[in-house]
mmCIF file of C-alpha atoms in Angstrom:
data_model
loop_
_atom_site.group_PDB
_atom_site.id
_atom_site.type_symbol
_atom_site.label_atom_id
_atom_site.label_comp_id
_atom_site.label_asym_id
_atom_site.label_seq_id
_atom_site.Cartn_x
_atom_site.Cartn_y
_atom_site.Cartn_z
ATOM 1 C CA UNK L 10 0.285 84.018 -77.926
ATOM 2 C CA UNK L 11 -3.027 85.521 -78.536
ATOM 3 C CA UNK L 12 -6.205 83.485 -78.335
ATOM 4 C CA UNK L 13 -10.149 83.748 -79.231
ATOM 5 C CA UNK L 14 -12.312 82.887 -76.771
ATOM 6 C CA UNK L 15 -14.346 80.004 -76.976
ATOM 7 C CA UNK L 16 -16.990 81.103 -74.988
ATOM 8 C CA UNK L 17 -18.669 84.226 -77.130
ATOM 9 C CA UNK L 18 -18.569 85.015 -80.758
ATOM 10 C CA UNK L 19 -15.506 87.208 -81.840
ATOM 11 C CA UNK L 20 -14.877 88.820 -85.543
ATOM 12 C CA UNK L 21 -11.512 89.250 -87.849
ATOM 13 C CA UNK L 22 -9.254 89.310 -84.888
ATOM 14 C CA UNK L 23 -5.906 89.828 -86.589
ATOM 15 C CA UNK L 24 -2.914 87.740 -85.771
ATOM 16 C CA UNK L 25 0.686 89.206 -87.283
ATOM 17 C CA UNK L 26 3.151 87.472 -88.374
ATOM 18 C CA UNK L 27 1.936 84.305 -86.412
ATOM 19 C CA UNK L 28 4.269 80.644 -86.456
ATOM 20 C CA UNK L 29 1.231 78.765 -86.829
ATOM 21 C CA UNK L 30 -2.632 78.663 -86.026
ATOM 22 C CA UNK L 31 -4.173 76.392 -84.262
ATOM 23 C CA UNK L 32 -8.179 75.380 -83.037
ATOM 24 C CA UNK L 33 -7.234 74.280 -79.375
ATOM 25 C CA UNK L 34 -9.527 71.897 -77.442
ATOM 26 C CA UNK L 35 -9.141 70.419 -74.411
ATOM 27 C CA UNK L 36 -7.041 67.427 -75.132
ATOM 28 C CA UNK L 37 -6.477 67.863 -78.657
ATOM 29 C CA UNK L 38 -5.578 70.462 -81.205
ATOM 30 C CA UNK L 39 -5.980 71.157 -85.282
ATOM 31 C CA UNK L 40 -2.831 72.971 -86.005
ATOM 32 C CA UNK L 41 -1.674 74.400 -89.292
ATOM 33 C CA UNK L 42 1.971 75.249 -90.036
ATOM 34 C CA UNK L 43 3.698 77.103 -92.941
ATOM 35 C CA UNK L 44 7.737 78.051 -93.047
ATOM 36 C CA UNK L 45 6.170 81.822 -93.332
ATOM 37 C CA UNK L 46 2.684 82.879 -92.599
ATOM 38 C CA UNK L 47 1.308 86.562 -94.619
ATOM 39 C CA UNK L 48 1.624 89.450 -92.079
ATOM 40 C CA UNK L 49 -1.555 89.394 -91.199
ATOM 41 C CA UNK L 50 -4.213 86.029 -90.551
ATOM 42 C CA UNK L 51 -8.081 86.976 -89.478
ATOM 43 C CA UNK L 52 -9.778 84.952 -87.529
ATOM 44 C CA UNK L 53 -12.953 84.363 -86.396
ATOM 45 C CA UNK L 54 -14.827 82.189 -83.779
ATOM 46 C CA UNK L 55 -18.957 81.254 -83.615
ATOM 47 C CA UNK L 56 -21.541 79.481 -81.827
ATOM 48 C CA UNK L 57 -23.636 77.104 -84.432
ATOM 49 C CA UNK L 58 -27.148 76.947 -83.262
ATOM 50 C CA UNK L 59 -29.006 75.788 -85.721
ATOM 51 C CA UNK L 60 -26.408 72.362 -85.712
ATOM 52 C CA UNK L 61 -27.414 69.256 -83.746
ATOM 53 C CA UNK L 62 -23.659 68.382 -85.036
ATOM 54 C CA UNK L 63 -21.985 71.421 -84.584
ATOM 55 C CA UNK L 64 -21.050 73.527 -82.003
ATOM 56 C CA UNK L 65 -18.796 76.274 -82.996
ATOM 57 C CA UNK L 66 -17.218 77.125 -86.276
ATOM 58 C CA UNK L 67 -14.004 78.599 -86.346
ATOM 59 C CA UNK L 68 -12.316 80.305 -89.458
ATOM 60 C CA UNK L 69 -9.034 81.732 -90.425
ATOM 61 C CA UNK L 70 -8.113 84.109 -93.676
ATOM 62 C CA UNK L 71 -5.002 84.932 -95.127
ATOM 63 C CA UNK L 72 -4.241 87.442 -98.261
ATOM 64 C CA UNK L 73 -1.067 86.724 -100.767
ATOM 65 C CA UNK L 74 0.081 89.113 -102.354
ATOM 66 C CA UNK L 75 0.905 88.030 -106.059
ATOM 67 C CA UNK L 76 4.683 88.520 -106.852
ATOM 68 C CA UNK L 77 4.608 87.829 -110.815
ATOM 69 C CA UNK L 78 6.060 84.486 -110.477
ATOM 70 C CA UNK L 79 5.575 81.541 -109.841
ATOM 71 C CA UNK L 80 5.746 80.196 -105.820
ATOM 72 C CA UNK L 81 4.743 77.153 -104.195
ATOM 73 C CA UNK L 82 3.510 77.653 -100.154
ATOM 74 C CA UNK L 83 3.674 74.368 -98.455
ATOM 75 C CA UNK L 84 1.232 74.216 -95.609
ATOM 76 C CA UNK L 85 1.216 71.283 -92.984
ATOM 77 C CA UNK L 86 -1.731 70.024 -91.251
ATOM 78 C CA UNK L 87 -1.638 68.225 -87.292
ATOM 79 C CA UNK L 88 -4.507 66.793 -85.622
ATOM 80 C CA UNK L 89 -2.386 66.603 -82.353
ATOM 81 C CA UNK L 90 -2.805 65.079 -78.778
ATOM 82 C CA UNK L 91 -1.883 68.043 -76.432
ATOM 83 C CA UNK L 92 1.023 66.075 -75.199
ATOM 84 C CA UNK L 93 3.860 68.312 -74.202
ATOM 85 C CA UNK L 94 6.556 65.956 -75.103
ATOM 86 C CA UNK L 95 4.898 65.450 -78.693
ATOM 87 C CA UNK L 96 4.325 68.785 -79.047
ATOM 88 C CA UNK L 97 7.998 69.951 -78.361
ATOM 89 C CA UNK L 98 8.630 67.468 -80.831
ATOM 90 C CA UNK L 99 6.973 69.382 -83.647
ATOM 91 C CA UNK L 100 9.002 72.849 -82.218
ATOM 92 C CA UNK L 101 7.087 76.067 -83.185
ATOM 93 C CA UNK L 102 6.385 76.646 -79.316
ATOM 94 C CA UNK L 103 4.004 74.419 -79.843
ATOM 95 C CA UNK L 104 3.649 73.369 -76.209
ATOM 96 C CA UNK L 105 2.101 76.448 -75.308
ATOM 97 C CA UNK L 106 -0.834 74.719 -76.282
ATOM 98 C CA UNK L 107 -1.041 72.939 -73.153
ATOM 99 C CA UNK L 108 -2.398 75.115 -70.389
ATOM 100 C CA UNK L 109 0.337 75.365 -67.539
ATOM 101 C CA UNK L 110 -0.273 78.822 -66.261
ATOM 102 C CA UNK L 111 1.658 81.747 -65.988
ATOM 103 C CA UNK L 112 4.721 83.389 -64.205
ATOM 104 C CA UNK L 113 5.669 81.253 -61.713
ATOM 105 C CA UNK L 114 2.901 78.779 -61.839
ATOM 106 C CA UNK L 115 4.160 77.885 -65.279
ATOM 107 C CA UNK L 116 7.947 77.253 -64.457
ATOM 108 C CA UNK L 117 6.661 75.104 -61.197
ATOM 109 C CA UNK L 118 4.918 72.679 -64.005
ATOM 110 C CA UNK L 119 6.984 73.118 -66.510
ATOM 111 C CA UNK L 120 10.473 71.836 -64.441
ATOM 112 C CA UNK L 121 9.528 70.503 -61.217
ATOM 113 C CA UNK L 122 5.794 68.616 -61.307
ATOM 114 C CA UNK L 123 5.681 67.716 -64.951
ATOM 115 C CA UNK L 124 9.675 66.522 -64.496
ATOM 116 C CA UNK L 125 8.350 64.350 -61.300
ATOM 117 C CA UNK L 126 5.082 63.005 -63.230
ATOM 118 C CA UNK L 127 7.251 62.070 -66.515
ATOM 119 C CA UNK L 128 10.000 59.833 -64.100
ATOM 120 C CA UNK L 129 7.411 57.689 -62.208
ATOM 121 C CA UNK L 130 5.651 57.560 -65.759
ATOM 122 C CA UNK L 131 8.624 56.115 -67.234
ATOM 123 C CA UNK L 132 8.797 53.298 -64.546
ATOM 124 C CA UNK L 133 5.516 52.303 -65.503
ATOM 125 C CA UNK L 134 3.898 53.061 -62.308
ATOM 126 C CA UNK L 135 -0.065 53.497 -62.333
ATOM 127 C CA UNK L 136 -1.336 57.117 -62.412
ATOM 128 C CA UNK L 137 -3.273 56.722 -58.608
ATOM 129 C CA UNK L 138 0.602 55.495 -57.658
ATOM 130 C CA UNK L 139 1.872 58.067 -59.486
ATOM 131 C CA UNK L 140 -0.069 61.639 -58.404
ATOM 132 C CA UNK L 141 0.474 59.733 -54.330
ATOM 133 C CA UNK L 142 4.374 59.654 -55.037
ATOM 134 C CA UNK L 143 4.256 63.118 -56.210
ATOM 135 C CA UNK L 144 2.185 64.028 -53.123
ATOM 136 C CA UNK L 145 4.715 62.606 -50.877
ATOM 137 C CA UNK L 146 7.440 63.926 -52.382
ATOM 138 C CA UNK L 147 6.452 67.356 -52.170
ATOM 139 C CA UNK L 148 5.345 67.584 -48.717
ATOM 140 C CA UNK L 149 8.605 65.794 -47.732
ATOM 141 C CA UNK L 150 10.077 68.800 -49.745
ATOM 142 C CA UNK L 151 8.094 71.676 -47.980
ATOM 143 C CA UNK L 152 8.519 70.024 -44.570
ATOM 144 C CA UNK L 153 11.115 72.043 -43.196
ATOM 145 C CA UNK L 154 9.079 75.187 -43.621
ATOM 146 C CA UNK L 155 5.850 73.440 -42.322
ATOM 147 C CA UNK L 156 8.075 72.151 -39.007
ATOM 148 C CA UNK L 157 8.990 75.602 -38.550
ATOM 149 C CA UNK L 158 5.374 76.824 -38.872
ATOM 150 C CA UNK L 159 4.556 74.012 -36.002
ATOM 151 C CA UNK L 160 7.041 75.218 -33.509
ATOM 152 C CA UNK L 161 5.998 78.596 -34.201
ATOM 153 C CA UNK L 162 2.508 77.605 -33.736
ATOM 154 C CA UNK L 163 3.340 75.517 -30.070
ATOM 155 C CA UNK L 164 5.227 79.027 -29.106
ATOM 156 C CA UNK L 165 1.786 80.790 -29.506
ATOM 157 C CA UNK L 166 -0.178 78.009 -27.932
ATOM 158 C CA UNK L 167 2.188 78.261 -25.007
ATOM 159 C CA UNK L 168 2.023 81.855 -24.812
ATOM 160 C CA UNK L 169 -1.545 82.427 -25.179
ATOM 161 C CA UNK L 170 -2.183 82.571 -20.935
ATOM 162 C CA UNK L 171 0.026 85.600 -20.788
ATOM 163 C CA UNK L 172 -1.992 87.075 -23.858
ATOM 164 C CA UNK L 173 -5.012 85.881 -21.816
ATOM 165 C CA UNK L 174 -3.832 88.059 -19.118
ATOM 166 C CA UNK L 175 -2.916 91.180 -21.201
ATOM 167 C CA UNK L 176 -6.443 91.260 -22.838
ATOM 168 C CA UNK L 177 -8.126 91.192 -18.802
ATOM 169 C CA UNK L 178 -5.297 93.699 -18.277
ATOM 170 C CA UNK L 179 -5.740 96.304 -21.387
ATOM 171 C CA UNK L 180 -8.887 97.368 -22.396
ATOM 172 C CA UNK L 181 -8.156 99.747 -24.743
ATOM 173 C CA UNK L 182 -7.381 97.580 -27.695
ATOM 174 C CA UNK L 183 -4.088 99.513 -29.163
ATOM 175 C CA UNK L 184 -2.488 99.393 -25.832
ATOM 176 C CA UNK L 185 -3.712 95.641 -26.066
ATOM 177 C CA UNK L 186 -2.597 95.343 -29.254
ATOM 178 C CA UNK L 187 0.681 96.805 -28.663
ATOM 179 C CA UNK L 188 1.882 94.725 -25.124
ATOM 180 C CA UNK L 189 0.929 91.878 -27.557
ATOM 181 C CA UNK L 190 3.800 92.829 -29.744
ATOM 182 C CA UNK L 191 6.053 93.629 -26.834
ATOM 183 C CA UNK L 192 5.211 89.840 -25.770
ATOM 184 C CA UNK L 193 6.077 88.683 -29.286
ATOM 185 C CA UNK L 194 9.421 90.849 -29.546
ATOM 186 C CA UNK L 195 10.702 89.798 -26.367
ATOM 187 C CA UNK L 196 10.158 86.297 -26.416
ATOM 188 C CA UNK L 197 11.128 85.681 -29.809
ATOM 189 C CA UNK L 198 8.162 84.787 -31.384
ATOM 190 C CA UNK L 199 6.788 86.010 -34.832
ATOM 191 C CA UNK L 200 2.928 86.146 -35.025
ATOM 192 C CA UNK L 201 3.116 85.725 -38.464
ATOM 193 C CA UNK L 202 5.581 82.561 -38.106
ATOM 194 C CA UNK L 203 2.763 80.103 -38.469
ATOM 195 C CA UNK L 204 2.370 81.508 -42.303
ATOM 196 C CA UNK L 205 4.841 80.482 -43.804
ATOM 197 C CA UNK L 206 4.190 77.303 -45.160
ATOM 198 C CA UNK L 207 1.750 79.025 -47.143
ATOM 199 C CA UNK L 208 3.992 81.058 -48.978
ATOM 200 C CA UNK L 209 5.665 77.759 -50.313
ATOM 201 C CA UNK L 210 2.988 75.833 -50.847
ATOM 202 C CA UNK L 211 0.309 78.043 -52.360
ATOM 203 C CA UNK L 212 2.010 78.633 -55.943
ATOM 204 C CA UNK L 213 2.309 74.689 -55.914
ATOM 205 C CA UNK L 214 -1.531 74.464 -55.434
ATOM 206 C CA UNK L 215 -1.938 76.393 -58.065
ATOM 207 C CA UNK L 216 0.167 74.473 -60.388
ATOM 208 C CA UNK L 217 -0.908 71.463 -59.301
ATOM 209 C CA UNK L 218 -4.890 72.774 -60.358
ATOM 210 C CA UNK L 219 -3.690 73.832 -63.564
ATOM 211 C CA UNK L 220 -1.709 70.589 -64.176
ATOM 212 C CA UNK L 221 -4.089 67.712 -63.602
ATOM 213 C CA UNK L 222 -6.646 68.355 -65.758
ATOM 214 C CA UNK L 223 -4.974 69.586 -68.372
ATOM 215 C CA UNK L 224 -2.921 66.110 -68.326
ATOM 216 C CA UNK L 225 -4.090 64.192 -71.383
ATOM 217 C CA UNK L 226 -1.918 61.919 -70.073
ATOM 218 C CA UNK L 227 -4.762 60.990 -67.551
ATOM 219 C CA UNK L 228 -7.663 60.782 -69.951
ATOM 220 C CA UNK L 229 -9.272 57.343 -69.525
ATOM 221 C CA UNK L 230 -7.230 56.246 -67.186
ATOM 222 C CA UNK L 231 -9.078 54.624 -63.905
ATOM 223 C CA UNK L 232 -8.140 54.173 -60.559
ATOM 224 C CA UNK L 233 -10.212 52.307 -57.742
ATOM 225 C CA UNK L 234 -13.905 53.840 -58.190
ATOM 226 C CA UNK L 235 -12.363 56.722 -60.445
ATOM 227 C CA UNK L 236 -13.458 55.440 -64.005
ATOM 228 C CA UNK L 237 -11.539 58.372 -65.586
ATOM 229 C CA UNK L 238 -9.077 60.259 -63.849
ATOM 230 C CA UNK L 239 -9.494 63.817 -65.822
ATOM 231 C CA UNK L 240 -13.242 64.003 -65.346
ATOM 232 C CA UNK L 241 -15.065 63.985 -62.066
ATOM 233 C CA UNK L 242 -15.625 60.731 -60.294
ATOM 234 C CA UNK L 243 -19.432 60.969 -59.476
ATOM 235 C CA UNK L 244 -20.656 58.050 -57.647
ATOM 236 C CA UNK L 245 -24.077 59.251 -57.429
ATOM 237 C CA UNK L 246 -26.094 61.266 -60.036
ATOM 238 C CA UNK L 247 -28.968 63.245 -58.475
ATOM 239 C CA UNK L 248 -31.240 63.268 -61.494
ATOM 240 C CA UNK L 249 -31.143 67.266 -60.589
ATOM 241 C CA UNK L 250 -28.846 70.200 -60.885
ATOM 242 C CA UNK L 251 -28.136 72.393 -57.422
ATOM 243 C CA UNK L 252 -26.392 75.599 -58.425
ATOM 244 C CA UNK L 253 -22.838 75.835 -57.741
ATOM 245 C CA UNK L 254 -22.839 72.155 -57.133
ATOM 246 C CA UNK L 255 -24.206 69.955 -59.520
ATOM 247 C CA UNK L 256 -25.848 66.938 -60.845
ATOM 248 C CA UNK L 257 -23.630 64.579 -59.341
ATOM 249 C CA UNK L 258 -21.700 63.365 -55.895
ATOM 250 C CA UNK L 259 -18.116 63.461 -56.230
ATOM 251 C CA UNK L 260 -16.148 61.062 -53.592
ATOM 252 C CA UNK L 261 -12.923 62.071 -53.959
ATOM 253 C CA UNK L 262 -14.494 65.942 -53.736
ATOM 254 C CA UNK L 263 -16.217 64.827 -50.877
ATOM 255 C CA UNK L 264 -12.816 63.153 -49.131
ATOM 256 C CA UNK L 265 -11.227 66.415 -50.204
ATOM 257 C CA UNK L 266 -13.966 68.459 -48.043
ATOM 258 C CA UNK L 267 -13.881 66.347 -45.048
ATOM 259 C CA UNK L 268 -10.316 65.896 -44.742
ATOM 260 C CA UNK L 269 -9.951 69.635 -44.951
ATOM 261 C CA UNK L 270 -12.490 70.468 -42.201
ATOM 262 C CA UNK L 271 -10.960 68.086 -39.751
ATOM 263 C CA UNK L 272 -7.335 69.098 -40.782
ATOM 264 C CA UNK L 273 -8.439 73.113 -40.014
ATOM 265 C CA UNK L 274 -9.711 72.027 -36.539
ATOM 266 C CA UNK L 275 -6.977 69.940 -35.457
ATOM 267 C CA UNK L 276 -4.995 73.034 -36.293
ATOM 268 C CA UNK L 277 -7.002 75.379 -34.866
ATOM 269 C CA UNK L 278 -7.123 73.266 -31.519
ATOM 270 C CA UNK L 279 -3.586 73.698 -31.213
ATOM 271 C CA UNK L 280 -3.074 77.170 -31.812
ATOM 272 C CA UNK L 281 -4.607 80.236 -30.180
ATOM 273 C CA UNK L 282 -7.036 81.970 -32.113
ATOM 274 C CA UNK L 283 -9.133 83.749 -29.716
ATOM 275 C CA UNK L 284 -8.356 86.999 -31.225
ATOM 276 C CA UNK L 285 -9.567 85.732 -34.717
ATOM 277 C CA UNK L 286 -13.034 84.516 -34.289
ATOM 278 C CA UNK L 287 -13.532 84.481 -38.009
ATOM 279 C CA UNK L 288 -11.423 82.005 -37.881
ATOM 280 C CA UNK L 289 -13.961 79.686 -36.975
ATOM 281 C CA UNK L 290 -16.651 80.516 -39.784
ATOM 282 C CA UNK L 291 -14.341 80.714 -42.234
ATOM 283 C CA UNK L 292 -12.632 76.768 -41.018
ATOM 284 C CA UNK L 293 -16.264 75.810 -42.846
ATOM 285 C CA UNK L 294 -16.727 78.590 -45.630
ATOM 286 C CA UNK L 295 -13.825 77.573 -47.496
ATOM 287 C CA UNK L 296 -13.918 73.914 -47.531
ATOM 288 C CA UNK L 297 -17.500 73.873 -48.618
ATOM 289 C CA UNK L 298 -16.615 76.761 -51.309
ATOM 290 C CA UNK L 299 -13.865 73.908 -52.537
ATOM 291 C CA UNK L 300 -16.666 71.149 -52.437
ATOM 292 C CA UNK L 301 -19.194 72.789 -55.047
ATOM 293 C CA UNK L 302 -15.864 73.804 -56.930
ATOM 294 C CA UNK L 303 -13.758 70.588 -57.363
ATOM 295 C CA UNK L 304 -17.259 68.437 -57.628
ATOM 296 C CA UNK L 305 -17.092 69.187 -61.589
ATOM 297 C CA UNK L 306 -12.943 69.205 -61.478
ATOM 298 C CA UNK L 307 -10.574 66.227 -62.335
ATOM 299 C CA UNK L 308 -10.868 63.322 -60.167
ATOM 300 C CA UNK L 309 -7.215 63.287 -60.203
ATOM 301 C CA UNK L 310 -6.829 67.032 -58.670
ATOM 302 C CA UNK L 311 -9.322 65.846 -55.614
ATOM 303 C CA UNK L 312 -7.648 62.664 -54.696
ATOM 304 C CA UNK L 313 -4.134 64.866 -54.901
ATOM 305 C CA UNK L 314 -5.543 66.968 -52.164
ATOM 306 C CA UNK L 315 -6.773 64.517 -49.813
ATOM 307 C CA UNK L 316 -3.817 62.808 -50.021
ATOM 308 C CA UNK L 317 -2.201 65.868 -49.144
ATOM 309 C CA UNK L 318 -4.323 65.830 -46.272
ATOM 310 C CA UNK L 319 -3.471 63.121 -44.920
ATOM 311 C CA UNK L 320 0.254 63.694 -45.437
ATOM 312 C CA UNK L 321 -0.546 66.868 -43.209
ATOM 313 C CA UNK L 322 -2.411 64.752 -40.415
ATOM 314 C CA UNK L 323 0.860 62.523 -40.301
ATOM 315 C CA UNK L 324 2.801 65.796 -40.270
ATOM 316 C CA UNK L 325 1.805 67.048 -37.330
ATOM 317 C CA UNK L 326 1.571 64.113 -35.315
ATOM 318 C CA UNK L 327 5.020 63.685 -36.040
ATOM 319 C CA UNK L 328 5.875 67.272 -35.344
ATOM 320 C CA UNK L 329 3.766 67.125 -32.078
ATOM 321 C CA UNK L 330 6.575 64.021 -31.047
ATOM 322 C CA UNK L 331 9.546 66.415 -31.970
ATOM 323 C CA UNK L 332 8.390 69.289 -30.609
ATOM 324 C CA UNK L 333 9.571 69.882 -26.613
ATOM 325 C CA UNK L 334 7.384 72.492 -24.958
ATOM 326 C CA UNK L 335 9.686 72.547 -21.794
ATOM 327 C CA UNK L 336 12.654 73.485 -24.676
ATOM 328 C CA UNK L 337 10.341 76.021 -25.982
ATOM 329 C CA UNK L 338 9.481 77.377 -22.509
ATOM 330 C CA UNK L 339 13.470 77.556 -21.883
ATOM 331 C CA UNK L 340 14.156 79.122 -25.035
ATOM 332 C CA UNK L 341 11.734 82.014 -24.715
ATOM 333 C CA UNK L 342 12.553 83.022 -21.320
ATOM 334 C CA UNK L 343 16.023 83.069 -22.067
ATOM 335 C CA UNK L 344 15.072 85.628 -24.709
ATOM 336 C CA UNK L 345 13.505 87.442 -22.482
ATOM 337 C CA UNK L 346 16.561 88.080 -20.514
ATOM 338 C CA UNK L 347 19.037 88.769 -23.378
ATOM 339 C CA UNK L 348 19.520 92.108 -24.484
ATOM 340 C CA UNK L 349 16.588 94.213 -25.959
ATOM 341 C CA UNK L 350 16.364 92.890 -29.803
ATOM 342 C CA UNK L 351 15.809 95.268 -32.510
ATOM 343 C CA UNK L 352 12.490 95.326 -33.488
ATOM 344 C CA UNK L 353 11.765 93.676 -37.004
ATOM 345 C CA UNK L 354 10.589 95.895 -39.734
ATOM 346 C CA UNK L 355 7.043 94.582 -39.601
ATOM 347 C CA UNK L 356 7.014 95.383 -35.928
ATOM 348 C CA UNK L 357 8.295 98.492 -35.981
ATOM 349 C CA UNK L 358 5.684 99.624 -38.861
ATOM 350 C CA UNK L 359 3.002 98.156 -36.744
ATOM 351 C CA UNK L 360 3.846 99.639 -33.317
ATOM 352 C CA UNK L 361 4.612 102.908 -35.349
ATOM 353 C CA UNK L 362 0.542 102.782 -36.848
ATOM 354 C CA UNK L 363 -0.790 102.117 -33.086
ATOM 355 C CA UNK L 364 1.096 105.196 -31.524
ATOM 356 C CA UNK L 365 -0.386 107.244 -34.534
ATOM 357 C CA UNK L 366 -3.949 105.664 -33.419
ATOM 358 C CA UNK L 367 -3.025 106.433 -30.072
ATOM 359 C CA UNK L 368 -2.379 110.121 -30.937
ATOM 360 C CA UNK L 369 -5.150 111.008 -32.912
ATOM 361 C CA UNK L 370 -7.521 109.499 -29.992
ATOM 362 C CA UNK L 371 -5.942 112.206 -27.773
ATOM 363 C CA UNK L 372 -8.314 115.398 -27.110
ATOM 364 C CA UNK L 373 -6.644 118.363 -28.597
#
């Protein structure tokens, strides 16, 4: 697909051979069809100023070439919803009009989250019903990963005296750095374990911010203070604009925020990060970088993430119930006493970058 933008002015951009043309908005589109466009359609896009009406006006041109006889050219005209199912409907790839991102982010929407909103939809469940169900569904889907991230994360926590007492030890910090590693390898524990969650759920994120408000779907739709559920759900208007922020207090934005800020320290409390500092500032940065954000995003979107949130808090009390440190204790000196494991590829690179340090610090 090719596209104009709708933010700046742009000239006889040519389109060939196109299957239709269409002036996209956010929840509805003008689309014209024909069983065979001319090679080549120019287009233009521009900001009306002089219009208290008017926007933008947006053109399209098209040359026939005269054949000496006669020929009819049936056009057809949609003023459409962008409804995926209605646009799939009129074929034409026509449901590339609604905004589901690319690569992967795409196929997530496209098979798994719009598959799970359509089914509640069709038991005519309310939408604030709806986006919790597909909350819960997903994090019950992802939870194996996240357990594993837990334990991995009680194996540090449980560690962290002897890495306590290699940092009093080692001063230098590669030879810290490296009878860290030598900690890790032997016991059986992957620094990086606590990660991988994030690998999993990240693309879903994504999807999940490029699904909601593109959901027309939503559009007037309320749920508790939420008059509309694909506009922002301000519940106090400042009468003043802060930059980056807005005009307006978002609740569920706020939720969002909060939730996240106590989720990171609960987290944080029960691993060791005293090697990442930064860690701290940025357990604030980000959340409040999400607040001025989502505060103009979908109401929808916000109350997805808190919810999600939440699910986490219930996560890892749960996981804190299943998870036996005197097991873990067992485990990881029983590793230590096994035969000498082969060093994983990531280790291996690491260890191989310190000894390099370690050489070039050598006088010569």
């Amino acid at each position: 697909m090719k596209y104009l933008s709708t933010s700046k002015n742009e000239d006889n951009k040519i389109i060939n051979n196109p299957d239709w043309v269409a002036m996209k908005y956010q929840y509805f589109s003008a689309v014209i069809l024909t069983e065979k466009f001319p090679n080549n359609i120019f287009i233009k896009t521009k900001e009306i100023n002089e219009s208290e009406k008017f926007l933008r006006q947006n053109t399209f041109k098209t040359k026939f070439v005269a054949s000496g006889r006669n020929e009819n050219i049936n056009f057809t005209w949609y003023f459409v919803p962008n409804h995926l199912k209605t646009l799939k409907k009129i074929n034409k790839n026509l449901e590339n009009l609604v905004p589901l991102g690319w690569s992967l982010i795409g196929w997530i929407n496209e098979y798994i989250v719009i598959n799970i909103f359509y089914f509640f939809e069709s038991m005519g469940l309310g939408y604030g019903l709806i986006i919790f169900l597909m909350a819960l569904i997903i994090k019950i889907a992802l939870f194996p990963f996240t357990y594993k991230s837990y334990v991995s994360m009680a194996k540090m926590r449980i560690l962290k005296p002897q890495i306590d007492l290699i940092n009093e030890k080692f001063k230098d910090p590669l030879k810290k750095q490296q009878e860290t590693m030598s900690l890790y390898r032997k016991t059986g524990v992957s620094p990086l374990g606590g990660c991988i969650p994030i690998f999993f759920q990240m693309p879903i994120l994504f999807a999940l911010f490029q699904f909601f408000p593109a959901a027309i779907e939503l559009r007037q739709k309320s749920f508790l203070w939420a008059d509309d559920l694909s506009t922002y759900d301000s519940i106090l208007n400042l009468g003043f604009n802060i930059p980056f922020y807005g005009d307006h207090v978002s609740l569920f934005t706020l939720l969002m925020t909060v939730s996240t800020m106590i989720q990171m320290r609960f987290s944080n409390m029960n691993t060791s990060n005293s090697q990442m500092p930064q860690l701290k500032y940025m357990m604030y940065f980000m959340p409040i970088v999400f607040l001025g954000v989502m505060n103009n995003y979908a109401a929808a979107l916000s109350y997805y993430y808190f919810l999600a949130n939440l699910m986490t808090f219930a996560q890892q009390k749960a996981a804190s119930f299943m998870i036996d440190d005197s097991k873990l204790i067992a485990k990881m000196e029983e590793n230590k006493l096994k035969s000498p494991k082969t060093k994983s590829k990531f280790q291996a690179r690491l260890e191989k970058m310190i000894k390099d340090q370690q050489n070039l610090k050598k006088p010569k």
